[in-house]
Amino acid sequence: MKIAILGGTGDEGLGLAIRFALAGNEVIIGSRAADRAETAAQAVRDKVASARVSGTTNDVAVEQAELVMLSVPFAGLRATVSALAPKLAGKIVVSLVVPLQFGKGGPHAELVPEGSAAELTQQLAPEARVVGAFQNLSAHELLEPDHDLGCDVLVCADDRDARRSVMTLAETIKGVRAIDAGPLAYSRYVEDMTALLISLNRRYKTQTGIRISGIG
Amino acid sequence: MKIAILGGTGDEGLGLAIRFALAGNEVIIGSRAADRAETAAQAVRDKVASARVSGTTNDVAVEQAELVMLSVPFAGLRATVSALAPKLAGKIVVSLVVPLQFGKGGPHAELVPEGSAAELTQQLAPEARVVGAFQNLSAHELLEPDHDLGCDVLVCADDRDARRSVMTLAETIKGVRAIDAGPLAYSRYVEDMTALLISLNRRYKTQTGIRISGIG
């Protein structure tokens, strides 16, 4: 599959680029600046010799891809999706975005009037097949291709086929089990849990993730 | 320890009463009606022959207990805590309460202006040592004394000693690991996850719970 990762120059996007390239997908890293995207593509090649990966602008990346991952900061989500909306129509668009605020008391989830970053994305790109997933994965762990994640990816989407496709993609990552977490409106809980996980990472000096017990 | 469980006539409260009695604690089930509390106490004895358990009004239960668990519906939380606030002062008060709404799209978390049911409890009973915990445990599993829960209990409190005490108590339940989830403001994420877990229970026809990966 041809996968564009917008914001693929950040650690989370880069980590997923590495994992998806490792699984044999063609990865196109998107950024506002093509040269930064190309530098990130080289970083993927340094970790995965066999990687089929390129770097270009967000615009071009979306045109080339079958599936688009949004790994941009929440503050930039609205502008990024609004500008690309016509090109996102009909494509699977995966939001990894977590609306986080870092205050004195630690990280907290920002209230999103639309419910979640994933639902905001769907509103801005109504013809995209929006999926919420991968919000809880540790970038630190993703960046090391041999590390076993040992956690679940909760996948939410109103489009059932898109949900299934992303579940299949998620399970190509070593140690990941995909959970069908239902409609897009459930993304909120998955996004928000990230604030708690980051605070646990600090308290326990580790990289945490979510597992759902009682399934399988 | 002497533990009062207010709303101990519901499945979640009754399940915890069974588990805490099994661990050797003295359990006092509280209800608005003493006779219903006594019926629930008998249900505990039926499951745990050695149980030290009694049933009485919420008011009397709180007076007798060292630790108070709130297992009332969110809709009744404000009235229950307001009425008991003076008696809760200085005591560990554990909120199990989850603000849930059941709509057409499935269960969802209700927005709580105070942040969470646990924080609302702290505002209404400012001198209580409020802890948020046990919100994610399956009542169905708790009611069977020999079932291994196989999940985590995330414990939030601003009072560190209270947090530690409840973590110790949680780990007396078979198969439960307690996680120090930090200040009370993190209860929101734990409460809200319950909506997602209930929807997973329906989709996967099982009893789900949360595990945090990467710890221990």
Short mmCIF file of C-alpha atoms in Angstrom, two decimals:
data_model
loop_
_atom_site.label_atom_id
_atom_site.label_comp_id
_atom_site.label_asym_id
_atom_site.label_seq_id
_atom_site.Cartn_x
_atom_site.Cartn_y
_atom_site.Cartn_z
CA MET A 1 0.00 0.00 0.00
CA LYS A 2 1.12 3.58 -0.71
CA ILE A 3 0.99 5.43 2.58
CA ALA A 4 1.49 9.19 3.00
CA ILE A 5 2.50 10.34 6.46
CA LEU A 6 1.88 14.06 6.90
CA GLY A 7 4.01 15.36 9.72
CA GLY A 8 6.28 12.40 9.13
CA THR A 9 9.27 14.46 10.24
CA GLY A 10 8.16 14.27 13.90
CA ASP A 11 9.07 11.25 16.04
CA GLU A 12 5.64 9.59 15.97
CA GLY A 13 5.26 9.94 12.18
CA LEU A 14 8.85 8.89 11.58
CA GLY A 15 8.41 5.86 13.81
CA LEU A 16 5.34 4.75 11.88
CA ALA A 17 7.13 5.39 8.57
CA ILE A 18 9.85 3.00 9.73
CA ARG A 19 7.35 0.32 10.76
CA PHE A 20 5.21 0.59 7.62
CA ALA A 21 8.28 0.58 5.34
CA LEU A 22 9.51 -2.48 7.22
CA ALA A 23 6.23 -4.24 6.43
CA GLY A 24 6.78 -3.64 2.72
CA ASN A 25 4.58 -0.62 2.14
CA GLU A 26 5.64 2.33 0.01
CA VAL A 27 5.90 5.34 2.33
CA ILE A 28 5.72 8.98 1.26
CA ILE A 29 6.68 11.39 4.00
CA GLY A 30 4.94 14.74 3.72
CA SER A 31 5.99 18.02 5.24
CA ARG A 32 5.42 21.70 4.54
CA ALA A 33 9.06 21.80 3.36
CA ALA A 34 10.10 19.11 0.87
CA ASP A 35 13.75 19.14 1.99
CA ARG A 36 12.80 18.32 5.59
CA ALA A 37 10.64 15.46 4.30
CA GLU A 38 13.58 14.16 2.26
CA THR A 39 15.83 14.26 5.33
CA ALA A 40 13.21 12.23 7.21
CA ALA A 41 13.01 9.73 4.33
CA GLN A 42 16.78 9.27 4.59
CA ALA A 43 16.38 8.63 8.35
CA VAL A 44 13.93 5.83 7.50
CA ARG A 45 16.42 4.32 5.01
CA ASP A 46 19.12 4.44 7.69
CA LYS A 47 16.97 2.20 9.91
CA VAL A 48 15.39 0.00 7.20
CA ALA A 49 17.77 -0.67 4.32
CA SER A 50 15.04 -2.14 2.13
CA ALA A 51 12.66 0.81 2.65
CA ARG A 52 10.75 2.22 -0.30
CA VAL A 53 10.41 5.76 1.00
CA SER A 54 10.42 9.28 -0.37
CA GLY A 55 9.89 12.77 1.01
CA THR A 56 7.91 15.59 -0.55
CA THR A 57 5.37 18.30 0.27
CA ASN A 58 2.09 17.37 1.98
CA ASP A 59 0.23 18.24 -1.19
CA VAL A 60 2.16 15.90 -3.43
CA ALA A 61 2.28 13.17 -0.78
CA VAL A 62 -1.52 13.09 -0.57
CA GLU A 63 -1.88 12.92 -4.36
CA GLN A 64 0.41 9.90 -4.55
CA ALA A 65 -1.01 7.94 -1.62
CA GLU A 66 -3.89 5.51 -1.16
CA LEU A 67 -3.92 6.03 2.59
CA VAL A 68 -3.02 9.26 4.41
CA MET A 69 -1.84 9.47 8.00
CA LEU A 70 -2.15 12.75 9.86
CA SER A 71 0.66 13.09 12.37
CA VAL A 72 0.62 16.86 12.74
CA PRO A 73 0.30 18.79 16.01
CA PHE A 74 -3.31 19.48 16.99
CA ALA A 75 -2.64 23.22 16.67
CA GLY A 76 -1.94 22.75 12.95
CA LEU A 77 -4.65 20.16 12.20
CA ARG A 78 -7.39 22.54 11.10
CA ALA A 79 -5.18 24.41 8.59
CA THR A 80 -3.60 21.22 7.22
CA VAL A 81 -6.87 19.37 6.66
CA SER A 82 -8.77 22.39 5.33
CA ALA A 83 -6.12 23.00 2.68
CA LEU A 84 -6.05 19.35 1.59
CA ALA A 85 -9.74 18.46 1.93
CA PRO A 86 -10.57 18.14 -1.80
CA LYS A 87 -7.60 15.81 -2.31
CA LEU A 88 -8.50 13.69 0.73
CA ALA A 89 -11.95 12.84 -0.69
CA GLY A 90 -12.46 9.09 -0.98
CA LYS A 91 -9.16 8.24 0.71
CA ILE A 92 -8.64 6.57 4.06
CA VAL A 93 -7.36 9.32 6.35
CA VAL A 94 -5.98 8.18 9.69
CA SER A 95 -5.80 10.72 12.50
CA LEU A 96 -3.05 10.05 15.03
CA VAL A 97 -3.59 13.51 16.45
CA VAL A 98 -3.93 14.05 20.20
CA PRO A 99 -5.17 17.38 21.51
CA LEU A 100 -2.74 17.84 24.39
CA GLN A 101 -1.98 20.70 26.73
CA PHE A 102 1.09 20.68 28.94
CA GLY A 103 0.44 22.56 32.16
CA LYS A 104 1.94 22.63 35.64
CA GLY A 105 -0.07 19.59 36.70
CA GLY A 106 1.23 17.52 33.76
CA PRO A 107 -0.20 16.74 30.34
CA HIS A 108 -3.96 17.01 29.90
CA ALA A 109 -6.40 16.51 27.06
CA GLU A 110 -7.68 19.69 25.50
CA LEU A 111 -11.46 19.90 25.08
CA VAL A 112 -12.36 19.67 21.39
CA PRO A 113 -15.82 21.08 20.57
CA GLU A 114 -16.17 18.57 17.73
CA GLY A 115 -15.53 15.70 20.20
CA SER A 116 -12.06 14.64 19.09
CA ALA A 117 -9.30 15.45 16.62
CA ALA A 118 -10.59 12.59 14.45
CA GLU A 119 -14.13 13.99 14.36
CA LEU A 120 -12.78 17.48 13.62
CA THR A 121 -10.88 15.97 10.69
CA GLN A 122 -14.07 14.33 9.41
CA GLN A 123 -15.93 17.63 9.61
CA LEU A 124 -13.21 19.46 7.69
CA ALA A 125 -12.91 16.71 5.06
CA PRO A 126 -16.43 15.29 4.87
CA GLU A 127 -15.68 13.03 1.90
CA ALA A 128 -12.60 11.45 3.47
CA ARG A 129 -12.91 8.02 5.11
CA VAL A 130 -11.58 9.15 8.50
CA VAL A 131 -10.16 6.67 11.01
CA GLY A 132 -8.76 7.38 14.48
CA ALA A 133 -5.84 5.10 15.43
CA PHE A 134 -2.24 4.87 16.67
CA GLN A 135 -2.66 7.76 19.15
CA ASN A 136 -1.30 5.73 22.06
CA LEU A 137 1.84 4.24 20.59
CA SER A 138 5.17 5.26 22.02
CA ALA A 139 7.25 7.10 19.39
CA HIS A 140 10.33 5.99 21.31
CA GLU A 141 9.42 2.33 20.75
CA LEU A 142 8.28 2.78 17.14
CA LEU A 143 11.64 4.26 16.18
CA GLU A 144 13.43 0.99 17.00
CA PRO A 145 12.36 -1.48 14.28
CA ASP A 146 13.14 -4.56 16.40
CA HIS A 147 11.21 -3.45 19.50
CA ASP A 148 8.03 -5.36 20.29
CA LEU A 149 5.30 -2.86 21.12
CA GLY A 150 3.32 -5.29 23.28
CA CYS A 151 0.16 -3.18 23.23
CA ASP A 152 -3.14 -2.59 21.46
CA VAL A 153 -4.11 -0.08 18.80
CA LEU A 154 -7.74 0.97 19.20
CA VAL A 155 -9.24 1.75 15.83
CA CYS A 156 -12.34 3.94 15.43
CA ALA A 157 -14.17 4.82 12.21
CA ASP A 158 -17.69 5.24 10.91
CA ASP A 159 -16.60 3.55 7.65
CA ARG A 160 -16.34 -0.14 8.51
CA ASP A 161 -14.13 -1.09 5.57
CA ALA A 162 -11.71 1.71 6.37
CA ARG A 163 -11.67 0.54 10.01
CA ARG A 164 -10.88 -3.03 8.93
CA SER A 165 -8.09 -1.88 6.58
CA VAL A 166 -6.41 0.15 9.29
CA MET A 167 -6.73 -2.74 11.78
CA THR A 168 -4.92 -4.98 9.31
CA LEU A 169 -2.24 -2.33 8.79
CA ALA A 170 -1.80 -1.85 12.56
CA GLU A 171 -1.14 -5.55 13.08
CA THR A 172 1.85 -5.42 10.72
CA ILE A 173 3.65 -3.58 13.57
CA LYS A 174 5.54 -6.02 15.76
CA GLY A 175 3.64 -6.81 18.96
CA VAL A 176 0.54 -4.79 18.09
CA ARG A 177 -2.98 -6.16 18.37
CA ALA A 178 -5.73 -4.12 16.70
CA ILE A 179 -9.02 -3.61 18.55
CA ASP A 180 -12.23 -2.64 16.77
CA ALA A 181 -13.20 0.33 18.92
CA GLY A 182 -16.30 1.24 16.94
CA PRO A 183 -17.53 4.53 15.50
CA LEU A 184 -15.39 7.66 15.19
CA ALA A 185 -17.11 9.18 18.24
CA TYR A 186 -15.12 6.75 20.41
CA SER A 187 -11.82 8.32 19.28
CA ARG A 188 -12.19 10.87 22.04
CA TYR A 189 -11.47 8.33 24.77
CA VAL A 190 -8.48 6.92 22.93
CA GLU A 191 -7.02 10.36 22.25
CA ASP A 192 -7.62 11.52 25.82
CA MET A 193 -5.98 8.44 27.36
CA THR A 194 -2.71 9.60 25.82
CA ALA A 195 -2.49 12.36 28.44
CA LEU A 196 -2.67 9.75 31.19
CA LEU A 197 -0.16 7.47 29.45
CA ILE A 198 2.37 10.30 29.11
CA SER A 199 2.02 11.09 32.80
CA LEU A 200 2.51 7.39 33.60
CA ASN A 201 5.63 7.35 31.41
CA ARG A 202 7.05 10.10 33.61
CA ARG A 203 6.01 8.58 36.93
CA TYR A 204 7.14 5.04 36.12
CA LYS A 205 10.09 6.09 33.88
CA THR A 206 8.99 3.76 31.09
CA GLN A 207 7.03 3.74 27.83
CA THR A 208 3.45 2.73 28.50
CA GLY A 209 0.65 1.64 26.20
CA ILE A 210 -2.89 0.29 26.46
CA ARG A 211 -3.99 -3.33 26.48
CA ILE A 212 -7.64 -4.30 26.61
CA SER A 213 -8.04 -7.34 28.85
CA GLY A 214 -10.74 -9.93 28.29
CA ILE A 215 -10.47 -10.06 24.48
CA GLY A 216 -8.97 -13.05 22.73
CA MET B 1 -10.29 -2.30 57.53
CA LYS B 2 -13.90 -1.16 57.98
CA ILE B 3 -15.23 -0.32 54.53
CA ALA B 4 -18.58 1.30 53.82
CA ILE B 5 -19.95 0.81 50.32
CA LEU B 6 -22.66 3.32 49.53
CA GLY B 7 -24.80 2.05 46.68
CA GLY B 8 -23.64 -1.41 47.64
CA THR B 9 -26.96 -2.84 46.50
CA GLY B 10 -25.99 -2.35 42.83
CA ASP B 11 -23.92 -4.96 41.01
CA GLU B 12 -20.62 -3.02 41.06
CA GLY B 13 -20.86 -2.19 44.76
CA LEU B 14 -22.05 -5.70 45.63
CA GLY B 15 -19.16 -7.21 43.65
CA LEU B 16 -16.63 -5.10 45.54
CA ALA B 17 -18.33 -5.94 48.85
CA ILE B 18 -17.81 -9.63 48.05
CA ARG B 19 -14.15 -9.13 47.14
CA PHE B 20 -13.33 -6.94 50.15
CA ALA B 21 -15.13 -9.28 52.55
CA LEU B 22 -13.20 -12.18 51.00
CA ALA B 23 -9.94 -10.34 51.80
CA GLY B 24 -10.94 -10.17 55.48
CA ASN B 25 -12.24 -6.60 55.67
CA GLU B 26 -15.37 -5.67 57.59
CA VAL B 27 -17.89 -4.43 55.04
CA ILE B 28 -20.86 -2.18 55.75
CA ILE B 29 -23.28 -1.86 52.86
CA GLY B 30 -25.09 1.45 52.76
CA SER B 31 -28.33 2.28 51.03
CA ARG B 32 -31.08 4.83 51.37
CA ALA B 33 -33.25 1.99 52.69
CA ALA B 34 -31.73 -0.15 55.46
CA ASP B 35 -33.73 -3.24 54.51
CA ARG B 36 -32.35 -3.24 50.95
CA ALA B 37 -28.84 -2.92 52.39
CA GLU B 38 -29.50 -5.89 54.66
CA THR B 39 -30.70 -7.95 51.69
CA ALA B 40 -27.46 -7.09 49.88
CA ALA B 41 -25.42 -8.05 52.97
CA GLN B 42 -27.12 -11.45 52.90
CA ALA B 43 -26.18 -11.81 49.21
CA VAL B 44 -22.54 -11.25 50.20
CA ARG B 45 -22.81 -13.92 52.93
CA ASP B 46 -24.27 -16.33 50.37
CA LYS B 47 -21.12 -15.98 48.27
CA VAL B 48 -18.55 -15.66 51.08
CA ALA B 49 -19.45 -17.75 54.10
CA SER B 50 -16.80 -16.11 56.30
CA ALA B 51 -17.90 -12.56 55.42
CA ARG B 52 -18.14 -9.94 58.13
CA VAL B 53 -20.82 -7.82 56.53
CA SER B 54 -23.80 -5.76 57.58
CA GLY B 55 -26.33 -3.51 55.88
CA THR B 56 -27.64 -0.16 57.08
CA THR B 57 -28.44 3.38 55.93
CA ASN B 58 -25.75 5.42 54.13
CA ASP B 59 -25.57 7.72 57.12
CA VAL B 60 -24.83 5.02 59.67
CA ALA B 61 -22.51 3.17 57.26
CA VAL B 62 -20.30 6.26 56.89
CA GLU B 63 -20.14 6.79 60.66
CA GLN B 64 -18.94 3.24 61.23
CA ALA B 65 -16.37 3.07 58.42
CA GLU B 66 -12.74 4.07 58.03
CA LEU B 67 -12.97 4.07 54.25
CA VAL B 68 -16.06 4.96 52.21
CA MET B 69 -16.72 3.79 48.67
CA LEU B 70 -19.20 5.71 46.53
CA SER B 71 -20.92 3.35 44.12
CA VAL B 72 -23.99 5.44 43.44
CA PRO B 73 -25.26 6.50 39.99
CA PHE B 74 -23.77 9.79 38.79
CA ALA B 75 -27.24 11.33 38.82
CA GLY B 76 -27.41 10.79 42.58
CA LEU B 77 -23.81 11.68 43.45
CA ARG B 78 -24.30 15.36 44.20
CA ALA B 79 -27.19 14.77 46.62
CA THR B 80 -25.50 11.82 48.35
CA VAL B 81 -22.17 13.55 48.91
CA SER B 82 -23.67 16.91 49.89
CA ALA B 83 -25.77 15.28 52.59
CA LEU B 84 -22.85 13.30 54.00
CA ALA B 85 -20.03 15.83 53.55
CA PRO B 86 -19.49 16.66 57.27
CA LYS B 87 -19.23 12.95 58.12
CA LEU B 88 -16.82 12.26 55.24
CA ALA B 89 -14.26 14.78 56.56
CA GLY B 90 -10.87 13.15 57.16
CA LYS B 91 -11.96 9.80 55.70
CA ILE B 92 -10.71 8.15 52.54
CA VAL B 93 -13.60 8.43 50.08
CA VAL B 94 -13.25 6.36 46.92
CA SER B 95 -15.34 7.38 43.91
CA LEU B 96 -16.19 4.51 41.57
CA VAL B 97 -18.68 6.76 39.83
CA VAL B 98 -18.76 7.02 36.05
CA PRO B 99 -20.80 9.79 34.39
CA LEU B 100 -22.40 7.76 31.59
CA GLN B 101 -25.08 8.52 29.06
CA PHE B 102 -26.68 5.78 27.00
CA GLY B 103 -27.72 7.08 23.61
CA LYS B 104 -28.47 5.60 20.20
CA GLY B 105 -24.74 5.49 19.33
CA GLY B 106 -23.89 3.52 22.47
CA PRO B 107 -22.61 4.55 25.90
CA HIS B 108 -20.75 7.85 26.14
CA ALA B 109 -19.12 9.85 28.89
CA GLU B 110 -21.10 12.81 30.12
CA LEU B 111 -19.19 16.07 30.32
CA VAL B 112 -18.66 17.01 33.97
CA PRO B 113 -17.95 20.72 34.51
CA GLU B 114 -15.79 19.89 37.55
CA GLY B 115 -13.68 17.55 35.35
CA SER B 116 -14.77 14.18 36.71
CA ALA B 117 -17.09 12.55 39.23
CA ALA B 118 -14.10 12.23 41.57
CA GLU B 119 -13.30 15.94 41.39
CA LEU B 120 -16.97 16.82 41.88
CA THR B 121 -16.91 14.65 45.01
CA GLN B 122 -13.83 16.49 46.29
CA GLN B 123 -15.52 19.86 45.72
CA LEU B 124 -18.64 18.77 47.59
CA ALA B 125 -16.67 17.21 50.46
CA PRO B 126 -13.53 19.37 50.61
CA GLU B 127 -12.21 17.74 53.79
CA ALA B 128 -12.55 14.18 52.52
CA ARG B 129 -9.48 12.41 51.16
CA VAL B 130 -10.99 11.63 47.76
CA VAL B 131 -9.61 8.87 45.56
CA GLY B 132 -10.81 7.81 42.08
CA ALA B 133 -10.51 4.06 41.48
CA PHE B 134 -12.29 0.82 40.43
CA GLN B 135 -14.32 2.57 37.68
CA ASN B 136 -13.27 0.07 35.02
CA LEU B 137 -13.86 -3.22 36.78
CA SER B 138 -16.50 -5.55 35.42
CA ALA B 139 -19.29 -6.04 37.96
CA HIS B 140 -20.01 -9.36 36.29
CA GLU B 141 -16.49 -10.59 37.12
CA LEU B 142 -16.40 -9.07 40.61
CA LEU B 143 -19.56 -10.97 41.61
CA GLU B 144 -17.80 -14.34 41.16
CA PRO B 145 -15.29 -14.60 44.05
CA ASP B 146 -13.07 -17.12 42.22
CA HIS B 147 -12.76 -15.15 38.96
CA ASP B 148 -9.36 -13.67 38.19
CA LEU B 149 -9.87 -10.08 37.01
CA GLY B 150 -6.64 -9.95 34.99
CA CYS B 151 -6.64 -6.16 34.69
CA ASP B 152 -5.38 -2.96 36.26
CA VAL B 153 -7.02 -0.54 38.65
CA LEU B 154 -5.86 3.01 37.97
CA VAL B 155 -5.81 4.98 41.22
CA CYS B 156 -5.91 8.80 41.26
CA ALA B 157 -5.77 11.08 44.32
CA ASP B 158 -4.23 14.33 45.41
CA ASP B 159 -3.58 12.76 48.86
CA ARG B 160 -0.63 10.44 48.32
CA ASP B 161 -1.21 8.34 51.44
CA ALA B 162 -4.84 7.80 50.50
CA ARG B 163 -3.73 6.82 46.99
CA ARG B 164 -1.28 4.28 48.42
CA SER B 165 -3.88 2.80 50.80
CA VAL B 166 -6.38 2.29 47.98
CA MET B 167 -3.70 0.77 45.75
CA THR B 168 -2.97 -1.77 48.49
CA LEU B 169 -6.68 -2.49 48.90
CA ALA B 170 -7.16 -2.90 45.12
CA GLU B 171 -4.44 -5.53 44.97
CA THR B 172 -6.32 -7.74 47.44
CA ILE B 173 -8.71 -8.46 44.53
CA LYS B 174 -7.65 -11.57 42.63
CA GLY B 175 -5.76 -10.71 39.43
CA VAL B 176 -5.76 -6.95 39.98
CA ARG B 177 -2.66 -4.80 39.66
CA ALA B 178 -2.87 -1.25 41.00
CA ILE B 179 -1.38 1.60 38.97
CA ASP B 180 -0.48 4.94 40.52
CA ALA B 181 -2.28 7.20 38.06
CA GLY B 182 -1.40 10.46 39.82
CA PRO B 183 -3.50 13.43 40.92
CA LEU B 184 -7.29 13.40 41.06
CA ALA B 185 -7.46 15.41 37.80
CA TYR B 186 -6.47 12.23 35.95
CA SER B 187 -9.65 10.46 37.08
CA ARG B 188 -11.44 11.95 34.09
CA TYR B 189 -9.61 9.71 31.65
CA VAL B 190 -10.20 6.60 33.73
CA GLU B 191 -13.91 7.36 34.17
CA ASP B 192 -14.37 8.18 30.48
CA MET B 193 -12.64 4.99 29.30
CA THR B 194 -15.51 3.07 30.88
CA ALA B 195 -17.80 4.17 28.04
CA LEU B 196 -15.40 2.66 25.53
CA LEU B 197 -15.00 -0.54 27.58
CA ILE B 198 -18.77 -1.05 27.79
CA SER B 199 -19.06 -0.64 24.03
CA LEU B 200 -16.23 -3.16 23.58
CA ASN B 201 -18.05 -5.58 25.90
CA ARG B 202 -21.03 -5.43 23.56
CA ARG B 203 -19.02 -5.67 20.32
CA TYR B 204 -16.76 -8.52 21.50
CA LYS B 205 -19.38 -10.17 23.77
CA THR B 206 -16.96 -10.33 26.69
CA GLN B 207 -15.99 -8.45 29.85
CA THR B 208 -13.14 -6.08 29.11
CA GLY B 209 -10.78 -4.18 31.36
CA ILE B 210 -7.67 -2.01 31.05
CA ARG B 211 -4.07 -3.11 31.30
CA ILE B 212 -1.22 -0.63 31.07
CA SER B 213 1.64 -2.16 29.08
CA GLY B 214 5.27 -1.31 29.74
CA ILE B 215 5.03 -1.27 33.56
CA GLY B 216 6.60 -4.03 35.65
#
